[in-house]
PDB file of C-alpha atoms in Angstrom:
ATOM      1  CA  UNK A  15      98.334 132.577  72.998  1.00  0.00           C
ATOM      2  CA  UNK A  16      95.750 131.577  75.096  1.00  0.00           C
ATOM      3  CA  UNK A  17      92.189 133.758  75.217  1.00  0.00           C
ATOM      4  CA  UNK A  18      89.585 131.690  76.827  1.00  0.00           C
ATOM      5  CA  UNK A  19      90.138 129.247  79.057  1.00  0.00           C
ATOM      6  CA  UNK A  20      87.467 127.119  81.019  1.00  0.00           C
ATOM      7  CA  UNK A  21      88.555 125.621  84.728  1.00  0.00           C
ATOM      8  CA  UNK A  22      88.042 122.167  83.650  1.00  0.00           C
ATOM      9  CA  UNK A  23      88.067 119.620  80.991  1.00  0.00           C
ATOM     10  CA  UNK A  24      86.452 117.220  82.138  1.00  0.00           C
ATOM     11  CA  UNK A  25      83.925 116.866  85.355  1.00  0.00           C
ATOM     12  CA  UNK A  26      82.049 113.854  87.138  1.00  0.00           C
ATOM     13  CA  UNK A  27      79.338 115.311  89.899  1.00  0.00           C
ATOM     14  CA  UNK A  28      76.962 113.312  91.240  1.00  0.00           C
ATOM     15  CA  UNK A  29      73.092 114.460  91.133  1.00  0.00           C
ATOM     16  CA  UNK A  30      71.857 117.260  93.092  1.00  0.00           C
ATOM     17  CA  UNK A  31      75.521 118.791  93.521  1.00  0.00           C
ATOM     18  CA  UNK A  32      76.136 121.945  93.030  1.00  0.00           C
ATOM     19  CA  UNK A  33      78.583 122.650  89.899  1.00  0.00           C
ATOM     20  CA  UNK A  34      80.411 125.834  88.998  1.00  0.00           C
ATOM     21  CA  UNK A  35      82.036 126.000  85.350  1.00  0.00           C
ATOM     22  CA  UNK A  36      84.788 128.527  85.181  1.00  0.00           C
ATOM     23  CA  UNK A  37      85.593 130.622  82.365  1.00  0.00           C
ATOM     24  CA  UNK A  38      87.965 133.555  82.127  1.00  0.00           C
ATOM     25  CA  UNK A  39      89.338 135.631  78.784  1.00  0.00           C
ATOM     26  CA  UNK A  40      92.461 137.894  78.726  1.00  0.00           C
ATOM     27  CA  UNK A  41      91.371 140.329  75.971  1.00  0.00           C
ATOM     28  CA  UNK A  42      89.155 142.870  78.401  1.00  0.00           C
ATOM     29  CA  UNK A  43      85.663 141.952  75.847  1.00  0.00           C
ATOM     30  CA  UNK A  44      82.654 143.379  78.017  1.00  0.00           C
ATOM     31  CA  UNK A  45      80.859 140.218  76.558  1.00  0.00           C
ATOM     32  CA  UNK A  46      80.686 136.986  77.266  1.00  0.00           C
ATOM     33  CA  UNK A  47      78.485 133.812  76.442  1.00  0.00           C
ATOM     34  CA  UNK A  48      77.810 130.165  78.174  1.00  0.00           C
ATOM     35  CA  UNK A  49      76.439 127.761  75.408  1.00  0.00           C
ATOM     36  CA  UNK A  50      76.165 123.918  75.839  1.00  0.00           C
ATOM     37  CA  UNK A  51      76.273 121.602  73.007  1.00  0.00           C
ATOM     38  CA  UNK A  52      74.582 118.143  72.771  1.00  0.00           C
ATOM     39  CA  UNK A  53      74.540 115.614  70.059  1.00  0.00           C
ATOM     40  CA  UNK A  54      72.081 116.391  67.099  1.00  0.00           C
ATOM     41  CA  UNK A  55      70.754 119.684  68.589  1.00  0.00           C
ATOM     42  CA  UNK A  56      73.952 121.627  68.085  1.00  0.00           C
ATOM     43  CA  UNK A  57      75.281 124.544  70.318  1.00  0.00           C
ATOM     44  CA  UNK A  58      72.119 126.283  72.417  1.00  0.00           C
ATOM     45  CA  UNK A  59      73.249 129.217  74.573  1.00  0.00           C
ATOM     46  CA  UNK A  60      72.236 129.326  77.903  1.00  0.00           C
ATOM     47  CA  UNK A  61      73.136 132.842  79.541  1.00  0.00           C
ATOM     48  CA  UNK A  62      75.318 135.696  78.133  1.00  0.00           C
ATOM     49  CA  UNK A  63      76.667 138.966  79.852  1.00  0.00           C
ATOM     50  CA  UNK A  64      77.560 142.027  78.411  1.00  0.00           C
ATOM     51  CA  UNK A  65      79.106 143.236  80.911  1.00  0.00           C
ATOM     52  CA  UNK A  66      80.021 143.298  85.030  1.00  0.00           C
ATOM     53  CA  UNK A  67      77.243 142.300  87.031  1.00  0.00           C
ATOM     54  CA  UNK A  68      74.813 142.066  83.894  1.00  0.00           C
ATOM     55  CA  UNK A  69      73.320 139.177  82.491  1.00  0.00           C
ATOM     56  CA  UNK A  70      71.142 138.007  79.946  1.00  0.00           C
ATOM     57  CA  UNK A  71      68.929 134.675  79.888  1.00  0.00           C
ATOM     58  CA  UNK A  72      69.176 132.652  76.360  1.00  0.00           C
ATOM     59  CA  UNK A  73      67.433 129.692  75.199  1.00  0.00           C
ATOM     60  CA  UNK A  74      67.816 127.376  77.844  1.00  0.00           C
ATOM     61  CA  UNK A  75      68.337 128.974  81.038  1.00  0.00           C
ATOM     62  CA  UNK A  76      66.339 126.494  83.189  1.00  0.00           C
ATOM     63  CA  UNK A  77      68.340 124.798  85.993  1.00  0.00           C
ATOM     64  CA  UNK A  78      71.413 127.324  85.556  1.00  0.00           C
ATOM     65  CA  UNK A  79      72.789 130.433  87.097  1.00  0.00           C
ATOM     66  CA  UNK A  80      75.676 133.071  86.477  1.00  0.00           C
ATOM     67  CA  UNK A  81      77.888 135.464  87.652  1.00  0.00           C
ATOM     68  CA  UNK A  82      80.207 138.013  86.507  1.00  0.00           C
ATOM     69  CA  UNK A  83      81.264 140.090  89.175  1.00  0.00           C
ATOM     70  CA  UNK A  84      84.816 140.842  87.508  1.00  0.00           C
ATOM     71  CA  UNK A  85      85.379 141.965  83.681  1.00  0.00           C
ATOM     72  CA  UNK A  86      87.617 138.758  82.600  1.00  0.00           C
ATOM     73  CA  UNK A  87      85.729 135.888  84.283  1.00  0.00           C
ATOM     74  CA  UNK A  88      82.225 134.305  83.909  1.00  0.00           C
ATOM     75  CA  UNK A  89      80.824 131.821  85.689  1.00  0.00           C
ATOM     76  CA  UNK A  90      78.176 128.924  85.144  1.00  0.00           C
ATOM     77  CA  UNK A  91      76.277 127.801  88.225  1.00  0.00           C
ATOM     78  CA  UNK A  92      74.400 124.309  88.573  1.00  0.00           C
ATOM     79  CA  UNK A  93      72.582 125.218  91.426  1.00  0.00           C
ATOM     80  CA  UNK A  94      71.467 121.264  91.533  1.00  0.00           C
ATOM     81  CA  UNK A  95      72.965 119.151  89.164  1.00  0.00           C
ATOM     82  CA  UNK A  96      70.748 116.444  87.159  1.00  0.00           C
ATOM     83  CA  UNK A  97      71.616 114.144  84.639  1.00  0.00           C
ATOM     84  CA  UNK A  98      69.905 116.344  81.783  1.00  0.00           C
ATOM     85  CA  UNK A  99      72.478 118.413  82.219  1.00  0.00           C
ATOM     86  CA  UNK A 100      75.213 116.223  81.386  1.00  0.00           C
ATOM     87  CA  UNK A 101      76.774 118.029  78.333  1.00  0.00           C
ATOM     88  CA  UNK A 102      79.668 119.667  76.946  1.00  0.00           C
ATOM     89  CA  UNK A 103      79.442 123.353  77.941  1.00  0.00           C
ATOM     90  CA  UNK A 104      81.585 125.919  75.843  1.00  0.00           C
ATOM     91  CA  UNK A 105      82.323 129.786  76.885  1.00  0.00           C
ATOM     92  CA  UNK A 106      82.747 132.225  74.716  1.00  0.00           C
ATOM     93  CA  UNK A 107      83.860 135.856  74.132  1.00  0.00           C
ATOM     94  CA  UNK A 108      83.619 138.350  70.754  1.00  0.00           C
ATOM     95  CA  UNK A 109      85.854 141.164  70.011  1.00  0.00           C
ATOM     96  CA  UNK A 110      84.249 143.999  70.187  1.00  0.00           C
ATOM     97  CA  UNK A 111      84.924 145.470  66.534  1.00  0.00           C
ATOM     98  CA  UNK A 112      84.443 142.315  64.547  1.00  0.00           C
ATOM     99  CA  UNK A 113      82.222 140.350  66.173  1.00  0.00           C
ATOM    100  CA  UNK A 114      84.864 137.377  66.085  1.00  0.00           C
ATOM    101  CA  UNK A 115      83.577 135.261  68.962  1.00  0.00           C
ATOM    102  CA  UNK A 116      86.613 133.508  70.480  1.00  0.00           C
ATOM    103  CA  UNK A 117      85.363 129.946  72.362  1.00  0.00           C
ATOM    104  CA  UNK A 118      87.220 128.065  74.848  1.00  0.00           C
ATOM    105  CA  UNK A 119      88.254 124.305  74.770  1.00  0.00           C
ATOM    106  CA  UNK A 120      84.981 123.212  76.722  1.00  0.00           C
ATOM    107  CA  UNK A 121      84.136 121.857  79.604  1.00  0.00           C
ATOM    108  CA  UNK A 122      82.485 118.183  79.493  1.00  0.00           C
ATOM    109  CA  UNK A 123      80.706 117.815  82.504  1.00  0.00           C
ATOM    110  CA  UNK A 124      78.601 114.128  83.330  1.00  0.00           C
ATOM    111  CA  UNK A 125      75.996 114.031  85.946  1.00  0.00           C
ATOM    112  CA  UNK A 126      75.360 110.394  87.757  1.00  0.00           C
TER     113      UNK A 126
ATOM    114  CA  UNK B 126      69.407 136.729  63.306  1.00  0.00           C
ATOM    115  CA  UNK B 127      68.602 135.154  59.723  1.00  0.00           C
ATOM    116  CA  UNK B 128      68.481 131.575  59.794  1.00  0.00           C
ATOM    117  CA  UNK B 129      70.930 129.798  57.716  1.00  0.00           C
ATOM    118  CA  UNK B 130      70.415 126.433  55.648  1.00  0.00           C
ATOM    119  CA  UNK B 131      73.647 123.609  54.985  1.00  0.00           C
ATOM    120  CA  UNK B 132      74.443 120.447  53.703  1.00  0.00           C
ATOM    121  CA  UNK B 133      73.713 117.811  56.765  1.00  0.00           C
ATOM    122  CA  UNK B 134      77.386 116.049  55.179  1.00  0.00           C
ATOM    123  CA  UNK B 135      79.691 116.637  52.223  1.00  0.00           C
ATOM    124  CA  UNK B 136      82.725 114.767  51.086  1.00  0.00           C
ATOM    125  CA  UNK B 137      85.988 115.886  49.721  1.00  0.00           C
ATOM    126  CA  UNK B 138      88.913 113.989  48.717  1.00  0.00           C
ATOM    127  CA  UNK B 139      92.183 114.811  50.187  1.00  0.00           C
ATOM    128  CA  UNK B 140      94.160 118.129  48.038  1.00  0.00           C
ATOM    129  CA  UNK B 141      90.909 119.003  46.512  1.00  0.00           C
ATOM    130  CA  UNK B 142      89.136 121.883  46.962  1.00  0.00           C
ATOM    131  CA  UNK B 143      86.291 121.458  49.321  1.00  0.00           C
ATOM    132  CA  UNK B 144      83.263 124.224  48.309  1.00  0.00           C
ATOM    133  CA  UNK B 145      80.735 124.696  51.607  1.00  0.00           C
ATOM    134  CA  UNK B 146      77.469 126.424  50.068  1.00  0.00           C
ATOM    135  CA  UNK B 147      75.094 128.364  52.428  1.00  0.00           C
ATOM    136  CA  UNK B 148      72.022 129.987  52.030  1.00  0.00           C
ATOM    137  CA  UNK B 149      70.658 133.234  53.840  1.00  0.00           C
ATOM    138  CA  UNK B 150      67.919 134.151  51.823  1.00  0.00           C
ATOM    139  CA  UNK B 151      66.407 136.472  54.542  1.00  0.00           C
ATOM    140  CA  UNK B 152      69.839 137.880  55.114  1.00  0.00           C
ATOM    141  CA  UNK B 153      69.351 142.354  56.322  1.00  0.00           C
ATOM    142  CA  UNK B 154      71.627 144.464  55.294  1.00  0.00           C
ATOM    143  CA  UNK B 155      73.689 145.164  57.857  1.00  0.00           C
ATOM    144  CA  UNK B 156      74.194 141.497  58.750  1.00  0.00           C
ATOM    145  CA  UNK B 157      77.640 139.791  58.261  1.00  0.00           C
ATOM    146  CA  UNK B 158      78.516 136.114  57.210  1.00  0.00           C
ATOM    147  CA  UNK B 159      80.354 134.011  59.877  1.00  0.00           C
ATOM    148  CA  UNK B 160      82.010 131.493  58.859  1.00  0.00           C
ATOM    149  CA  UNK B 161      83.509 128.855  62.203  1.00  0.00           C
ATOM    150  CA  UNK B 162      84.676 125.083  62.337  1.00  0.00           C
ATOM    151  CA  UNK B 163      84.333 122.711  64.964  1.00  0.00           C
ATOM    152  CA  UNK B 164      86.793 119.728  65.162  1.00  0.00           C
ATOM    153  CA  UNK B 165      85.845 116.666  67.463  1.00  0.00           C
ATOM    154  CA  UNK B 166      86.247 117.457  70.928  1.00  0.00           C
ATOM    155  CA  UNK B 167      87.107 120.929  70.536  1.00  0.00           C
ATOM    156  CA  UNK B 168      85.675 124.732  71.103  1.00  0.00           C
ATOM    157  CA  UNK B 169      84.146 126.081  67.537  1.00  0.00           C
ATOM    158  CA  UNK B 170      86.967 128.097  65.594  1.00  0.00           C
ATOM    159  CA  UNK B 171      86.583 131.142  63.629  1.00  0.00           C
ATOM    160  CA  UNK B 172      87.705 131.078  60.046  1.00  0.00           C
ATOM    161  CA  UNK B 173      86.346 134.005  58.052  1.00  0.00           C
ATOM    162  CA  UNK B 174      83.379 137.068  57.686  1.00  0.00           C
ATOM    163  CA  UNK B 175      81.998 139.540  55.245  1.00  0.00           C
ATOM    164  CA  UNK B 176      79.463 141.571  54.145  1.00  0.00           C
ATOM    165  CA  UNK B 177      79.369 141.513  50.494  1.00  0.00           C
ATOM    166  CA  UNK B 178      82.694 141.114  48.963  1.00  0.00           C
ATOM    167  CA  UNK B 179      84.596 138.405  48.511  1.00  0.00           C
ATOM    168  CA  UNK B 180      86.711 137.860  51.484  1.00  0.00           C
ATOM    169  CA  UNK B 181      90.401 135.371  51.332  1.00  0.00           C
ATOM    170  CA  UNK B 182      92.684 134.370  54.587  1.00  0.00           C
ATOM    171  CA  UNK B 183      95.268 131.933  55.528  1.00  0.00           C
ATOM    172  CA  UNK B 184      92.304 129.517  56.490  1.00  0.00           C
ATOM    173  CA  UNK B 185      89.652 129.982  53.275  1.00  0.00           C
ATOM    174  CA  UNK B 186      88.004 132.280  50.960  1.00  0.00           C
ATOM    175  CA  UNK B 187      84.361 133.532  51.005  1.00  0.00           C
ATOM    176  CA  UNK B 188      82.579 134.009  47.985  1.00  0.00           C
ATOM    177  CA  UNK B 189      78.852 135.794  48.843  1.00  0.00           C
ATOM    178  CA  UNK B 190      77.134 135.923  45.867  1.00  0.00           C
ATOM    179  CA  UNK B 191      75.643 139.869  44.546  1.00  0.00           C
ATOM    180  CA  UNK B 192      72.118 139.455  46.393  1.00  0.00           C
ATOM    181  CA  UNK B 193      73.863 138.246  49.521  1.00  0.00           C
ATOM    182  CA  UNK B 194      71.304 135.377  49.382  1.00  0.00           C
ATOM    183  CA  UNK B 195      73.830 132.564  49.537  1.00  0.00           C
ATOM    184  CA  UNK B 196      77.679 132.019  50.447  1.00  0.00           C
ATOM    185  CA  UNK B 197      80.223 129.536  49.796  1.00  0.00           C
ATOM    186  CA  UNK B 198      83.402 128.616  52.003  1.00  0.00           C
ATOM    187  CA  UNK B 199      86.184 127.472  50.037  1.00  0.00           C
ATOM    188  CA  UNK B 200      89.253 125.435  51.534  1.00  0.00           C
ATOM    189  CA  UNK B 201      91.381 125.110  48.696  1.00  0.00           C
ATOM    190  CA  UNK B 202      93.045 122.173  49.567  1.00  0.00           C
ATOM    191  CA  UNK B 203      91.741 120.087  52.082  1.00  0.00           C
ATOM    192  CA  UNK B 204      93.591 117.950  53.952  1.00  0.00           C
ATOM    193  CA  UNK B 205      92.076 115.578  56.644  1.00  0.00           C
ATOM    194  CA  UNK B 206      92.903 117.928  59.644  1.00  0.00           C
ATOM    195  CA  UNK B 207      89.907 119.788  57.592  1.00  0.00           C
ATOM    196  CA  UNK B 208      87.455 117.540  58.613  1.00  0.00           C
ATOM    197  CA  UNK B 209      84.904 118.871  61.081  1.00  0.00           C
ATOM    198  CA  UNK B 210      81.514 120.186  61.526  1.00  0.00           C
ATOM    199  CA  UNK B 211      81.099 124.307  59.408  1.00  0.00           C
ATOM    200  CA  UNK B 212      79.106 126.291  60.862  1.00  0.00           C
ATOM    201  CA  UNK B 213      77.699 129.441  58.147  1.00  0.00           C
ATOM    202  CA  UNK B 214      76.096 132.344  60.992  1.00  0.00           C
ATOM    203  CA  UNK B 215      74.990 135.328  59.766  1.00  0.00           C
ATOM    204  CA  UNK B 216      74.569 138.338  62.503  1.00  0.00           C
ATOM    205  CA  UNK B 217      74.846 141.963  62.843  1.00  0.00           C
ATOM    206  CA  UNK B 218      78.311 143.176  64.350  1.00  0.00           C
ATOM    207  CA  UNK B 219      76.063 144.122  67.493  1.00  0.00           C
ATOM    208  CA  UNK B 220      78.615 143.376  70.732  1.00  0.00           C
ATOM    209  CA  UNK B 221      75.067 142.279  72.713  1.00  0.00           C
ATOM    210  CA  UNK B 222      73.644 140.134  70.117  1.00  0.00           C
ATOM    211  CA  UNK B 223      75.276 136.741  70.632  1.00  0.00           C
ATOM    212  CA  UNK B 224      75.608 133.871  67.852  1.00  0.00           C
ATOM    213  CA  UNK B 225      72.963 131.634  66.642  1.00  0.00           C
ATOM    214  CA  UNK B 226      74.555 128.322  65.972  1.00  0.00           C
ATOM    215  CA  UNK B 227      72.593 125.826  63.685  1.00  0.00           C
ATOM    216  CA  UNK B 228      73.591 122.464  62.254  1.00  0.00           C
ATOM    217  CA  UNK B 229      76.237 123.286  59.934  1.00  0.00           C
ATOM    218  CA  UNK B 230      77.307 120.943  57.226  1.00  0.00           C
ATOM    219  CA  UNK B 231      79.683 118.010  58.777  1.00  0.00           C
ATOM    220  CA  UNK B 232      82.888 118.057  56.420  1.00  0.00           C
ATOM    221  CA  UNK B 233      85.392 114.470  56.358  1.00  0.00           C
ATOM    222  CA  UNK B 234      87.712 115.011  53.863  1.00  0.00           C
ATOM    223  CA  UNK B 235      89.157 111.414  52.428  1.00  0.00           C
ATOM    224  CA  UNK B 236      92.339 110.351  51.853  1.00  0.00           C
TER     225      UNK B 236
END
């Protein structure tokens, strides 16, 4: 029973491209977070929305965008990719009640 | 959130019982203990949470000791699909408040 699921896998862009990292959840949660996750510095979130059209910066917001102009799907923008920003990036959702935060399978993105 | 301190690494032979100790010393009182896992490759999984008593699931038990200052994850018999990185989190159930991942304690469980 899948809950959150991220467009891609895996993703090769070249630098400067612009990327967009899909995410969408099937269990109607207002919230929703974008984290990325790099060796020896652990899982860092980036943006979060808790709800349509709302958004939130995190830690490390620099170089990235989002949107959420529909309840079930979140979106991660890479306005101009760089190689920094090659990383895996996970979505993630909580139920509302119990905080359980429900993550996708990740998205591993490598800037050249 | 409180900040959380782990083990960088533990070991646990296969079948054994593999105890994951936390500490939240400047845990509030309305904050909850998350327990998730991450295995290589893969999104972090939720295993377990409570607030002061003992908690037990298909996955692990919780023990959180009477001052809430500490926590230990129990699997009671590990096997090496176990191993992976635990992450302890300790939050408020606040739907706005997202999770603060540190660390966590990387477990391989031996055969």
């Amino acid at each position: 029973d899948v809950k959150v699921t991220q467009s891609s896998r895996y993703l090769v862009k070249r630098t400067g491209e612009k990327v967009f990292l899909e995410c969408v959840q099937d269990m109607d949660h207002e919230n929703m977070f974008w984290y990325r996750q790099d060796p020896g510095l652990g899982l860092r979130l980036i943006y979060f929305s808790y709800d349509v059209k709302m958004k939130e910066k995190g830690d490390i917001p620099e170089g990235y965008s989002v949107s959420r102009e529909k309840k079930e799907r979140f979106s991660l923008i890479l306005e101009s990719a760089s190689t920094n920003q090659t990383s895996m990036y996970l979505c993630a959702s909580p139920a509302t009640n119990t905080g359980e935060l429900f993550f996708g399978e990740g998205s591993r993105l490598t800037v050249l | 959130d409180a900040k959380t301190t782990q083990p960088t690494s533990m070991d646990c032979a296969e079948g054994r019982a593999a105890n994951l100790p936390c500490n939240h010393s400047t845990i509030s009182g309305n904050e909850y203990v998350y327990w998730y896992r991450q295995i290589h490759s893969q999104g972090p999984q939720y295993i377990i949470h409570g607030l002061k008593n003992n908690e037990t699931n298909e996955m692990a038990s919780l023990i959180i000791t009477e001052d809430r200052k500490s926590s230990t994850l129990i699997l009671p018999h590990a096997t090496l699909r176990d191993t992976a990185v635990y992450y302890c989190i300790v939050r408020v159930v606040d739907r706005n408040t997202p999770l603060v991942f540190g660390k966590g304690t990387r477990l391989s469980v031996i055969a």
